[in-house]
Amino acid sequence: MQDIHPETPNHFSLPRRISRLGQLAYNLWWVWNPEGQMVFSQIDKPLWERLNHNPVAFLRKVDRPKLNAVTNDRYYLDFYDRVMRNFDQYVKADSTWFQHTYPDLVNKTMAYFSFEFGLHEAIPVYAGGLGVLSGDHLKEASDLGLPLVAVGFVYNQGYFSQRITEDGWQETRNLVLNFDEMPLIPMVKKDGSPAMITVDLPGRQVWARIWTLKVGRISLYLLDTNVDANSPADRQLTARLYSSDPEIRIPQEMLLGIGGVRALRALGYDPALWHMNEGHSAFLVLERALELVNQGMTFEQACSQVRTSNIFTTHTPVPAGNDQFPLWQMDKYFGQIWPQLGLTRDQFMDLGRQAQAWGDTFVMPILALKLSDQRNAVSELHGQVSRRMWRFLWPDRREEDVPITHITNSVHAGTWMARRLRMLFERYLGTDWLQRQDDPDLWAEVENIPDGELWAVRQHLKRKLLNFANERIRQSWLAGQVHPVQVVAGGVLLEPYSLTIGFARRFATYKRGNLVLRDIDRLMSIVNNPSMPVQIVFAGKSHPADEPGKLIIQQVYRAAKDAKAGGRLVFLEDYDMNVARYMVQGVDVWMNTPLRPNEASGTSGMKAAINGVLNFSVLDGWWQEGYNGENGWSIGNGVDFSDPNQQDDADAESLYDTLENSIVPLYYNGRTTEGFSSDWLARVKESLRTLGPQFTMRRMLKDYVTQLYLPALQSGGVKPVPEA
Ligand SMILES: *Cc1c(COP(=O)(O)O)cnc(C)c1O
């Protein structure tokens, strides 16, 4: 069936000398290689900013005279040639870590499934942390040369964009994405028509076409039901992320799991392992079993085969957070399928059944746990929580023997670390430092960076954040969309010499975005201390159906508008990867206040840490293992109260105490003539030294390879015999 290929993207009309920009635009390599962005932005910087750093849109819109101008610029052309050389060398991939380490396995295929991928702000098909983790996974898989392919959705309305009303209420707008202005390449058949797969839904077949995104050396395939062959309702199935309507969610998950397997088969792949990133794709285990049942195996035999090459990563620390469906709804969608698997209804439902107070549900993580031999949680603490949560599936085991291990999340350094800081690292740690990013000895060398230079970069990044906030709110003001007080809440009064704290995440109640407001008078006296002022920059969206979450945004926004805060509390609208980058790079302290143990891992604090920002967080998720007493600060002491109100009181008290007695004085006291505190920078270096090697992606991906992927690969995988 290998008659499917990527359609050659329409390569714009570019001057011949720089025509390969078209090719560069269609490979996300530029996302984590600053020179790959500069080769576009240098042509027309304002346009580049206005188009959200999107090279495909940029090349469609840039003026021909601007393009002609650079073809007469020797410096530009030298730069262009160098960038293209680096790109070619990277994509060629003739000496990657994986090739060196596992030469026997380079011909295997690893398949990675996720409901969302956060690769860049110009491709808004992610909602938050899970997507960004998947995106970072692909980028590092590319860097290491893993033979990996990935499957997900391109949601044609993307995730919503956020506006805040004058009264602090979140409004949501759904965009319609223009695929022609995204680096999406259609997969087509020999005759040029779109490559499609089908999935059976009650009373109908649904079609999905396949797009691809090139992520360095990796291909990500994205399904899309917006095709003529579908009914108007089915065309909308992949319009948005995380619908709360099961009549959309079940079909979506069938498309991802079942359709995803079919798409890989249609493209000619025969993966030797199948990694489910969270339970949304778990129906893939059924499709794989069905392939073998259709060849004559019993369901039992089929399962014992596919299990060895299935890998499941769980991200959910609370039972209510698990993706699940009422059985009556499963009847509707799977009534045709269990007979094909040779199962009765009960046998089928038992694959995912969990008793709930309101009746049994079919729980996607249970299906995935039962049909995967390799299972992991995403931090040490989350491992413990998961083993406790799922122990009932292994009733004869002790909790510590429940077969769910953990691999702590991490972040892709090339994507998240500021260019200025990368340049400083190149100077003091060596130009190959990214290749050694999981080596603790490398990070110990941050001691060699002169304090003054490190401080200058930190101040530069803070100014960039403030300029960004200013410019954004200026645009809204110009457009006449905001009330004057919103200009203050948007950050115009921020200034670069004040200790600046960042708090950005999804506004869900457990994240307690309002914890810092618990004693507002105490907060105001901290913020407005005339000799030691403090600023707090907030950002984050709430799921549109999450009313309590939206109320927390409103509470924060009202505090930011209040004249008492002096413009030192700020809310940046429309949190996305772009806002995240400015924030994790530009603040001094990254604050996180989840209610333990609800934060499975958290990753924004890691992005902050590798930029020389200090973490100040509840000992939940990754920070429980990252914090060593010297490399940041904790909120609370790791003791859990049963009464949430008491917990909030204790945590808020601890938060204020640490701010007043440790963080603020350390930042302001004992400053050198150059204007910084050496003790502060010593802590920054301790943070870089200890957290850098642990929480950048190379460590994580190598752990996945050695702990989970190799056992699956070595078990052989299963190759279904092609139909005659
Ligand atoms: C990193 C990131 C997240 C996840 O951050 P957490 O610390 O896990 O809350 C969410 N959204 C965006 C846009 C991000 O960049």
Coordinates of N, CA and C in Angstrom, one line a residue, residues 84-294:
M84 N 21.3 26.7 5.7 CA 20.9 25.6 4.9 C 21.9 24.4 5.0
R85 N 23.2 24.7 5.2 CA 24.1 23.6 5.4 C 23.9 22.9 6.7
N86 N 23.6 23.7 7.7 CA 23.3 23.1 9.0 C 22.1 22.2 9.0
F87 N 21.1 22.8 8.3 CA 19.8 22.0 8.2 C 20.0 20.7 7.4
D88 N 20.7 20.8 6.3 CA 20.9 19.6 5.5 C 21.7 18.5 6.3
Q89 N 22.7 19.0 7.1 CA 23.5 18.1 7.8 C 22.6 17.4 8.9
Y90 N 21.8 18.2 9.5 CA 20.9 17.7 10.6 C 20.0 16.6 10.0
V91 N 19.3 17.0 8.9 CA 18.3 16.1 8.4 C 18.9 14.8 7.9
K92 N 20.1 14.9 7.4 CA 20.7 13.7 6.8 C 20.9 12.6 7.8
A93 N 21.2 13.0 9.1 CA 21.2 12.0 10.2 C 22.1 10.8 9.9
D94 N 23.4 11.1 9.7 CA 24.2 9.9 9.5 C 25.0 9.5 10.7
S95 N 24.9 10.3 11.8 CA 25.7 9.8 13.0 C 24.9 10.2 14.3
T96 N 23.7 9.7 14.5 CA 23.0 10.0 15.6 C 23.3 9.1 16.8
W97 N 22.9 9.6 18.0 CA 23.1 8.7 19.2 C 22.5 7.4 19.0
F98 N 21.3 7.3 18.5 CA 20.6 6.0 18.3 C 21.4 5.1 17.4
Q99 N 21.8 5.7 16.3 CA 22.6 4.8 15.3 C 23.8 4.3 16.0
H100 N 24.5 5.1 16.8 CA 25.8 4.7 17.4 C 25.5 3.6 18.5
T101 N 24.4 3.8 19.2 CA 24.2 3.0 20.4 C 23.4 1.7 20.0
Y102 N 22.5 1.8 19.1 CA 21.7 0.6 18.8 C 21.7 0.3 17.3
P103 N 22.9 0.1 16.7 CA 22.9 -0.1 15.2 C 21.9 -1.2 14.7
D104 N 21.7 -2.2 15.6 CA 20.8 -3.3 15.1 C 19.3 -2.9 15.0
L105 N 19.0 -1.8 15.7 CA 17.6 -1.4 15.8 C 17.1 -0.3 14.9
V106 N 18.1 0.2 14.1 CA 17.7 1.4 13.3 C 16.6 1.1 12.3
N107 N 16.4 -0.1 11.9 CA 15.3 -0.4 11.0 C 14.0 -0.7 11.6
K108 N 13.9 -0.6 12.9 CA 12.6 -0.8 13.6 C 11.8 0.5 13.5
T109 N 10.5 0.4 13.7 CA 9.8 1.7 13.8 C 9.1 1.8 15.1
M110 N 9.2 2.9 15.8 CA 8.5 3.2 17.0 C 7.3 4.1 16.7
A111 N 6.1 3.8 17.2 CA 4.9 4.6 17.0 C 4.5 5.3 18.3
Y112 N 4.2 6.6 18.2 CA 3.9 7.4 19.3 C 2.6 8.1 19.1
F113 N 1.6 7.9 20.0 CA 0.3 8.4 19.8 C 0.0 9.4 20.9
S114 N -0.6 10.6 20.5 CA -1.0 11.5 21.5 C -2.2 12.3 21.0
F115 N -3.0 12.7 21.9 CA -4.2 13.5 21.5 C -3.9 14.9 21.1
E116 N -2.7 15.4 21.6 CA -2.3 16.8 21.3 C -0.8 16.9 21.2
F117 N -0.4 17.8 20.3 CA 1.1 18.0 20.1 C 1.3 19.5 20.2
G118 N 2.1 19.9 21.1 CA 2.5 21.4 21.2 C 3.9 21.6 20.7
L119 N 3.9 22.0 19.4 CA 5.2 22.2 18.8 C 5.7 23.6 18.6
H120 N 4.7 24.5 18.4 CA 5.0 25.9 18.2 C 3.6 26.6 18.2
E121 N 3.7 27.9 18.6 CA 2.5 28.7 18.7 C 1.8 28.8 17.4
A122 N 2.5 28.7 16.2 CA 1.8 28.8 14.9 C 1.0 27.6 14.6
I123 N 1.1 26.5 15.4 CA 0.3 25.3 15.1 C -0.5 25.0 16.4
P124 N -1.6 25.8 16.6 CA -2.2 25.7 17.9 C -3.2 24.5 18.1
V125 N -2.6 23.3 17.9 CA -3.4 22.1 18.1 C -3.1 21.4 19.4
Y126 N -2.8 22.3 20.5 CA -2.5 21.7 21.8 C -3.2 22.6 22.8
A127 N -3.5 22.0 24.0 CA -4.2 22.7 25.0 C -3.2 23.1 26.1
G128 N -2.3 22.3 26.4 CA -1.4 22.6 27.5 C -0.3 21.6 27.7
G129 N 0.0 21.2 29.0 CA 1.2 20.5 29.3 C 1.4 19.2 28.6
L130 N 0.3 18.4 28.4 CA 0.4 17.1 27.8 C 0.9 17.3 26.3
G131 N 0.3 18.3 25.7 CA 0.7 18.6 24.3 C 2.1 19.0 24.1
V132 N 2.5 19.9 25.0 CA 3.9 20.4 25.0 C 4.9 19.3 25.2
L133 N 4.5 18.4 26.2 CA 5.4 17.2 26.4 C 5.5 16.4 25.2
S134 N 4.4 16.1 24.5 CA 4.4 15.3 23.3 C 5.3 16.0 22.2
G135 N 5.1 17.3 22.1 CA 5.9 18.0 21.1 C 7.4 17.9 21.4
D136 N 7.7 18.1 22.7 CA 9.1 18.1 23.1 C 9.7 16.6 22.9
H137 N 8.9 15.6 23.1 CA 9.3 14.2 22.9 C 9.7 14.0 21.4
L138 N 8.9 14.6 20.5 CA 9.2 14.4 19.1 C 10.5 15.1 18.7
K139 N 10.7 16.3 19.3 CA 11.9 17.1 18.9 C 13.1 16.4 19.4
E140 N 13.1 15.8 20.6 CA 14.3 15.1 21.1 C 14.5 13.8 20.4
A141 N 13.3 13.1 20.1 CA 13.5 11.9 19.3 C 14.2 12.2 18.0
S142 N 13.9 13.3 17.4 CA 14.6 13.7 16.2 C 16.1 14.0 16.5
D143 N 16.4 14.7 17.5 CA 17.8 15.0 17.9 C 18.6 13.7 18.1
L144 N 17.9 12.8 18.8 CA 18.7 11.5 19.1 C 18.6 10.5 17.9
G145 N 17.9 10.8 16.9 CA 17.8 9.9 15.8 C 17.0 8.6 16.0
L146 N 15.9 8.7 16.8 CA 15.1 7.5 17.0 C 14.2 7.3 15.8
P147 N 14.0 6.0 15.4 CA 13.2 5.7 14.3 C 11.7 5.8 14.6
L148 N 11.2 7.0 14.9 CA 9.9 7.2 15.5 C 9.0 7.9 14.5
V149 N 7.7 7.4 14.5 CA 6.7 8.2 13.8 C 5.6 8.5 14.8
A150 N 4.8 9.5 14.6 CA 3.8 9.9 15.6 C 2.5 10.1 14.9
V151 N 1.4 10.0 15.7 CA 0.1 10.1 15.2 C -0.8 11.0 16.1
G152 N -1.5 11.9 15.5 CA -2.4 12.8 16.3 C -3.5 13.4 15.4
F153 N -4.0 14.5 15.9 CA -5.0 15.2 15.1 C -4.6 16.6 14.7
V154 N -5.0 17.1 13.6 CA -5.0 18.5 13.4 C -6.4 19.1 13.5
Y155 N -6.6 19.8 14.6 CA -7.9 20.3 14.9 C -8.1 21.6 14.1
N156 N -9.1 21.7 13.2 CA -9.1 22.9 12.3 C -9.6 24.1 13.0
Q157 N -10.1 24.0 14.3 CA -10.3 25.2 15.0 C -9.3 25.5 16.1
G158 N -8.3 24.6 16.2 CA -7.3 24.7 17.2 C -7.9 24.8 18.6
Y159 N -7.1 25.2 19.6 CA -7.5 25.5 20.9 C -8.0 26.9 20.9
F160 N -8.9 27.3 21.8 CA -9.5 28.6 21.8 C -8.5 29.7 22.2
S161 N -8.8 30.9 21.7 CA -8.0 32.0 22.1 C -8.8 32.7 23.2
Q162 N -8.1 33.3 24.2 CA -8.7 33.9 25.4 C -8.7 35.4 25.4
R163 N -9.8 36.0 25.7 CA -9.9 37.4 26.0 C -10.4 37.6 27.4
I164 N -10.0 38.6 28.1 CA -10.5 38.8 29.4 C -11.3 40.1 29.4
T165 N -12.6 40.1 29.9 CA -13.4 41.3 29.9 C -12.9 42.2 31.0
E166 N -13.5 43.4 31.0 CA -13.0 44.4 32.0 C -13.3 43.9 33.4
D167 N -14.3 43.0 33.5 CA -14.7 42.5 34.8 C -13.9 41.2 35.1
G168 N -13.0 40.8 34.3 CA -12.2 39.7 34.6 C -12.7 38.3 34.1
W169 N -13.8 38.4 33.3 CA -14.4 37.1 32.9 C -13.7 36.6 31.6
Q170 N -13.4 35.3 31.6 CA -12.7 34.8 30.4 C -13.7 34.6 29.2
E171 N -13.4 35.2 28.1 CA -14.2 34.9 26.9 C -13.3 34.1 25.9
T172 N -14.0 33.2 25.2 CA -13.3 32.3 24.3 C -13.7 32.6 22.9
R173 N -12.7 32.5 22.0 CA -12.9 32.6 20.6 C -12.3 31.4 19.9
N174 N -13.1 30.8 19.0 CA -12.5 29.7 18.2 C -12.1 30.3 16.9
L175 N -10.9 30.0 16.6 CA -10.3 30.5 15.3 C -10.6 29.4 14.3
V176 N -10.6 29.7 13.0 CA -10.5 28.6 12.0 C -9.2 28.7 11.4
L177 N -8.4 27.6 11.5 CA -7.0 27.7 11.1 C -7.0 27.6 9.5
N178 N -6.0 28.3 9.0 CA -5.8 28.3 7.6 C -4.7 27.3 7.3
F179 N -5.0 26.1 6.8 CA -4.0 25.1 6.7 C -2.9 25.5 5.6
D180 N -3.3 26.3 4.7 CA -2.4 26.8 3.7 C -1.3 27.6 4.3
E181 N -1.5 28.2 5.4 CA -0.5 29.0 6.1 C 0.1 28.3 7.2
M182 N 0.1 27.0 7.2 CA 0.7 26.2 8.3 C 1.7 25.2 7.6
P183 N 2.7 24.7 8.3 CA 3.7 23.8 7.6 C 3.1 22.4 7.5
L184 N 1.8 22.3 7.1 CA 1.2 21.0 7.0 C 1.3 20.5 5.5
I185 N 1.7 19.3 5.4 CA 1.8 18.7 4.0 C 0.8 17.6 3.9
P186 N -0.1 17.7 2.8 CA -1.1 16.7 2.6 C -0.4 15.4 2.2
M187 N -0.9 14.2 2.7 CA -0.4 13.0 2.2 C -1.4 12.6 1.1
V188 N -0.9 12.2 -0.1 CA -1.7 12.0 -1.2 C -1.4 10.6 -1.9
K189 N -2.4 10.1 -2.6 CA -2.2 8.9 -3.4 C -1.5 9.2 -4.7
K190 N -1.2 8.1 -5.4 CA -0.5 8.3 -6.7 C -1.2 9.3 -7.6
D191 N -2.6 9.2 -7.6 CA -3.3 10.1 -8.5 C -3.5 11.6 -8.0
G192 N -2.8 11.8 -6.8 CA -2.9 13.2 -6.3 C -4.0 13.4 -5.4
S193 N -4.9 12.5 -5.2 CA -6.1 12.7 -4.3 C -5.6 12.4 -2.9
P194 N -6.3 13.0 -1.9 CA -5.9 12.9 -0.5 C -5.9 11.4 0.0
A195 N -4.9 11.0 0.7 CA -4.9 9.7 1.4 C -5.8 9.7 2.5
M196 N -6.7 8.7 2.6 CA -7.7 8.6 3.6 C -7.8 7.3 4.3
I197 N -8.3 7.3 5.5 CA -8.6 6.0 6.2 C -10.1 6.1 6.7
T198 N -10.6 5.0 7.0 CA -12.0 5.0 7.5 C -12.1 4.3 8.9
V199 N -13.1 4.7 9.6 CA -13.4 4.1 10.9 C -14.9 3.9 10.9
D200 N -15.4 2.7 11.4 CA -16.9 2.5 11.4 C -17.4 3.1 12.7
L201 N -18.4 4.0 12.5 CA -19.1 4.5 13.7 C -20.6 4.0 13.5
P202 N -21.4 4.1 14.6 CA -22.8 3.6 14.4 C -23.5 4.1 13.2
G203 N -23.8 3.1 12.3 CA -24.6 3.5 11.1 C -23.9 4.2 10.0
R204 N -22.6 4.3 10.2 CA -21.9 5.0 9.1 C -20.4 4.8 9.2
Q205 N -19.7 5.2 8.1 CA -18.3 5.2 8.0 C -17.8 6.6 8.1
V206 N -16.8 6.8 8.9 CA -16.2 8.2 8.9 C -14.8 8.1 8.2
W207 N -14.6 9.1 7.4 CA -13.3 9.2 6.7 C -12.4 10.3 7.3
A208 N -11.2 10.0 7.3 CA -10.2 11.0 7.8 C -9.1 11.1 6.8
R209 N -8.7 12.3 6.4 CA -7.5 12.4 5.6 C -6.3 12.6 6.5
I210 N -5.1 12.4 5.9 CA -3.9 12.4 6.6 C -3.0 13.5 6.2
W211 N -2.5 14.3 7.1 CA -1.5 15.4 6.9 C -0.2 15.0 7.6
T212 N 0.8 15.6 7.1 CA 2.1 15.3 7.9 C 2.8 16.7 8.3
L213 N 3.4 16.7 9.4 CA 4.3 17.7 9.8 C 5.7 17.1 10.0
K214 N 6.7 17.8 9.4 CA 8.0 17.3 9.6 C 8.6 18.0 10.8
V215 N 9.0 17.2 11.8 CA 9.6 17.7 13.0 C 11.1 17.2 13.0
G216 N 12.0 18.0 12.3 CA 13.3 17.5 12.1 C 13.3 16.3 11.3
R217 N 13.8 15.2 11.9 CA 13.8 13.9 11.1 C 12.6 13.1 11.3
I218 N 11.7 13.6 12.1 CA 10.5 12.8 12.5 C 9.3 13.2 11.7
S219 N 8.5 12.2 11.3 CA 7.2 12.5 10.7 C 6.1 12.4 11.7
L220 N 5.3 13.4 11.8 CA 4.1 13.4 12.6 C 2.9 13.4 11.7
Y221 N 2.0 12.4 11.8 CA 0.8 12.3 10.9 C -0.4 12.7 11.7
L222 N -1.2 13.6 11.0 CA -2.3 14.2 11.7 C -3.6 13.8 10.9
L223 N -4.6 13.4 11.6 CA -5.9 13.0 11.0 C -6.8 14.2 11.1
D224 N -7.7 14.2 10.1 CA -8.6 15.3 9.9 C -9.9 14.8 9.2
T225 N -11.0 15.0 9.9 CA -12.3 14.4 9.2 C -13.0 15.5 8.4
N226 N -12.4 16.6 8.2 CA -13.1 17.7 7.5 C -13.0 17.4 6.0
V227 N -13.7 16.4 5.5 CA -13.6 16.0 4.1 C -15.0 15.8 3.5
D228 N -15.2 16.0 2.2 CA -16.5 16.0 1.6 C -17.2 14.7 1.8
A229 N -16.5 13.6 1.9 CA -17.2 12.3 2.0 C -18.0 12.2 3.4
N230 N -17.7 13.0 4.3 CA -18.4 12.9 5.6 C -19.6 13.8 5.7
S231 N -20.5 13.4 6.6 CA -21.7 14.3 6.9 C -21.2 15.6 7.5
P232 N -22.0 16.7 7.5 CA -21.5 17.9 8.1 C -21.1 17.7 9.6
A233 N -21.9 16.9 10.3 CA -21.5 16.7 11.7 C -20.2 16.0 11.9
D234 N -20.0 14.9 11.0 CA -18.7 14.2 11.1 C -17.5 15.1 10.7
R235 N -17.8 16.0 9.8 CA -16.7 16.9 9.4 C -16.2 17.7 10.6
Q236 N -17.0 17.9 11.6 CA -16.7 18.7 12.8 C -16.0 17.8 13.9
L237 N -15.9 16.5 13.6 CA -15.4 15.6 14.7 C -14.0 16.0 15.2
T238 N -13.2 16.4 14.3 CA -11.8 16.8 14.7 C -11.6 18.3 14.7
A239 N -12.7 19.1 14.9 CA -12.6 20.5 14.9 C -11.9 21.1 16.1
R240 N -12.2 20.4 17.3 CA -11.7 21.0 18.5 C -11.1 20.0 19.5
L241 N -10.3 20.4 20.4 CA -9.7 19.5 21.4 C -10.7 19.4 22.6
Y242 N -10.6 18.3 23.3 CA -11.2 18.1 24.6 C -12.7 18.5 24.7
S243 N -13.5 18.0 23.7 CA -14.9 18.3 23.9 C -15.4 17.5 25.1
S244 N -16.4 18.1 25.8 CA -16.9 17.3 27.0 C -18.1 16.5 26.6
D245 N -18.4 16.5 25.3 CA -19.5 15.7 24.8 C -19.1 14.3 24.4
P246 N -19.5 13.2 25.1 CA -19.0 11.9 24.8 C -19.3 11.5 23.3
E247 N -20.4 12.1 22.8 CA -20.7 11.7 21.4 C -19.7 12.3 20.4
I248 N -18.8 13.2 20.9 CA -17.7 13.6 20.1 C -16.4 12.9 20.6
R249 N -16.3 12.8 21.9 CA -15.1 12.2 22.4 C -14.8 10.8 22.0
I250 N -15.9 9.9 22.1 CA -15.7 8.5 21.8 C -15.3 8.4 20.3
P251 N -16.0 9.0 19.4 CA -15.6 9.0 18.0 C -14.1 9.5 17.8
Q252 N -13.8 10.6 18.5 CA -12.4 11.1 18.3 C -11.4 10.0 18.8
E253 N -11.7 9.4 19.9 CA -10.7 8.4 20.4 C -10.7 7.2 19.6
M254 N -11.8 6.8 18.9 CA -11.8 5.7 18.0 C -11.0 6.1 16.8
L255 N -11.1 7.3 16.3 CA -10.4 7.8 15.2 C -8.9 7.7 15.5
L256 N -8.5 8.2 16.7 CA -7.1 8.2 17.0 C -6.5 6.8 17.2
G257 N -7.2 6.0 18.0 CA -6.7 4.6 18.2 C -6.8 3.7 17.0
I258 N -8.0 3.6 16.6 CA -8.3 2.6 15.5 C -7.8 3.2 14.2
G259 N -8.2 4.4 13.9 CA -7.8 5.1 12.7 C -6.3 5.3 12.6
G260 N -5.7 5.6 13.7 CA -4.3 5.8 13.7 C -3.5 4.6 13.3
V261 N -3.9 3.4 13.8 CA -3.3 2.2 13.4 C -3.4 2.0 11.9
R262 N -4.6 2.2 11.4 CA -4.9 2.1 10.0 C -4.1 3.0 9.1
A263 N -4.0 4.3 9.7 CA -3.2 5.3 8.9 C -1.7 4.8 8.8
L264 N -1.1 4.3 9.9 CA 0.2 3.9 9.8 C 0.4 2.7 8.8
R265 N -0.6 1.8 8.9 CA -0.6 0.6 7.9 C -0.6 1.1 6.5
A266 N -1.6 2.1 6.3 CA -1.7 2.6 4.9 C -0.5 3.2 4.4
L267 N 0.3 3.8 5.3 CA 1.5 4.5 4.9 C 2.7 3.6 4.8
G268 N 2.4 2.3 5.1 CA 3.5 1.3 4.9 C 4.3 1.0 6.2
Y269 N 3.9 1.5 7.3 CA 4.7 1.3 8.5 C 4.3 0.0 9.2
D270 N 5.3 -0.6 9.9 CA 5.1 -1.8 10.6 C 5.7 -1.6 12.0
P271 N 5.2 -0.8 12.9 CA 5.9 -0.4 14.1 C 6.2 -1.7 15.0
A272 N 7.3 -1.6 15.6 CA 7.7 -2.7 16.6 C 7.3 -2.3 18.0
L273 N 7.0 -1.1 18.2 CA 6.4 -0.7 19.5 C 5.4 0.4 19.3
W274 N 4.4 0.5 20.3 CA 3.3 1.4 20.2 C 3.2 2.1 21.5
H275 N 3.5 3.4 21.5 CA 3.5 4.1 22.8 C 2.3 5.0 22.8
M276 N 1.5 4.8 23.9 CA 0.3 5.6 24.1 C 0.6 6.6 25.1
N277 N 0.7 7.9 24.7 CA 0.9 9.0 25.6 C -0.5 9.4 26.2
E278 N -0.8 8.9 27.4 CA -2.1 9.1 28.0 C -3.1 8.1 27.3
G279 N -4.3 8.0 28.0 CA -5.2 6.9 27.6 C -6.1 7.2 26.4
H280 N -6.0 8.5 25.8 CA -6.9 8.8 24.7 C -6.8 7.9 23.5
S281 N -5.6 7.3 23.3 CA -5.3 6.5 22.1 C -5.5 5.0 22.4
A282 N -6.0 4.7 23.6 CA -5.9 3.3 24.0 C -6.7 2.3 23.1
F283 N -7.7 2.8 22.4 CA -8.4 1.9 21.5 C -7.5 1.2 20.5
L284 N -6.3 1.7 20.3 CA -5.3 1.1 19.4 C -5.0 -0.3 19.8
V285 N -5.1 -0.6 21.1 CA -4.8 -2.0 21.5 C -5.9 -3.0 20.9
L286 N -7.1 -2.5 20.8 CA -8.2 -3.3 20.2 C -8.0 -3.5 18.7
E287 N -7.6 -2.5 18.0 CA -7.4 -2.6 16.6 C -6.2 -3.5 16.3
R288 N -5.2 -3.4 17.1 CA -4.0 -4.3 16.9 C -4.4 -5.8 17.2
A289 N -5.3 -6.0 18.2 CA -5.7 -7.3 18.5 C -6.6 -7.9 17.4
L290 N -7.5 -7.0 16.9 CA -8.4 -7.4 15.8 C -7.6 -7.8 14.6
E291 N -6.5 -7.1 14.3 CA -5.7 -7.6 13.1 C -5.3 -9.0 13.3
L292 N -4.9 -9.4 14.5 CA -4.5 -10.8 14.7 C -5.6 -11.8 14.8
V293 N -6.7 -11.3 15.4 CA -7.9 -12.2 15.4 C -8.4 -12.5 14.0
N294 N -8.3 -11.5 13.1 CA -8.7 -11.7 11.7 C -7.8 -12.7 11.0

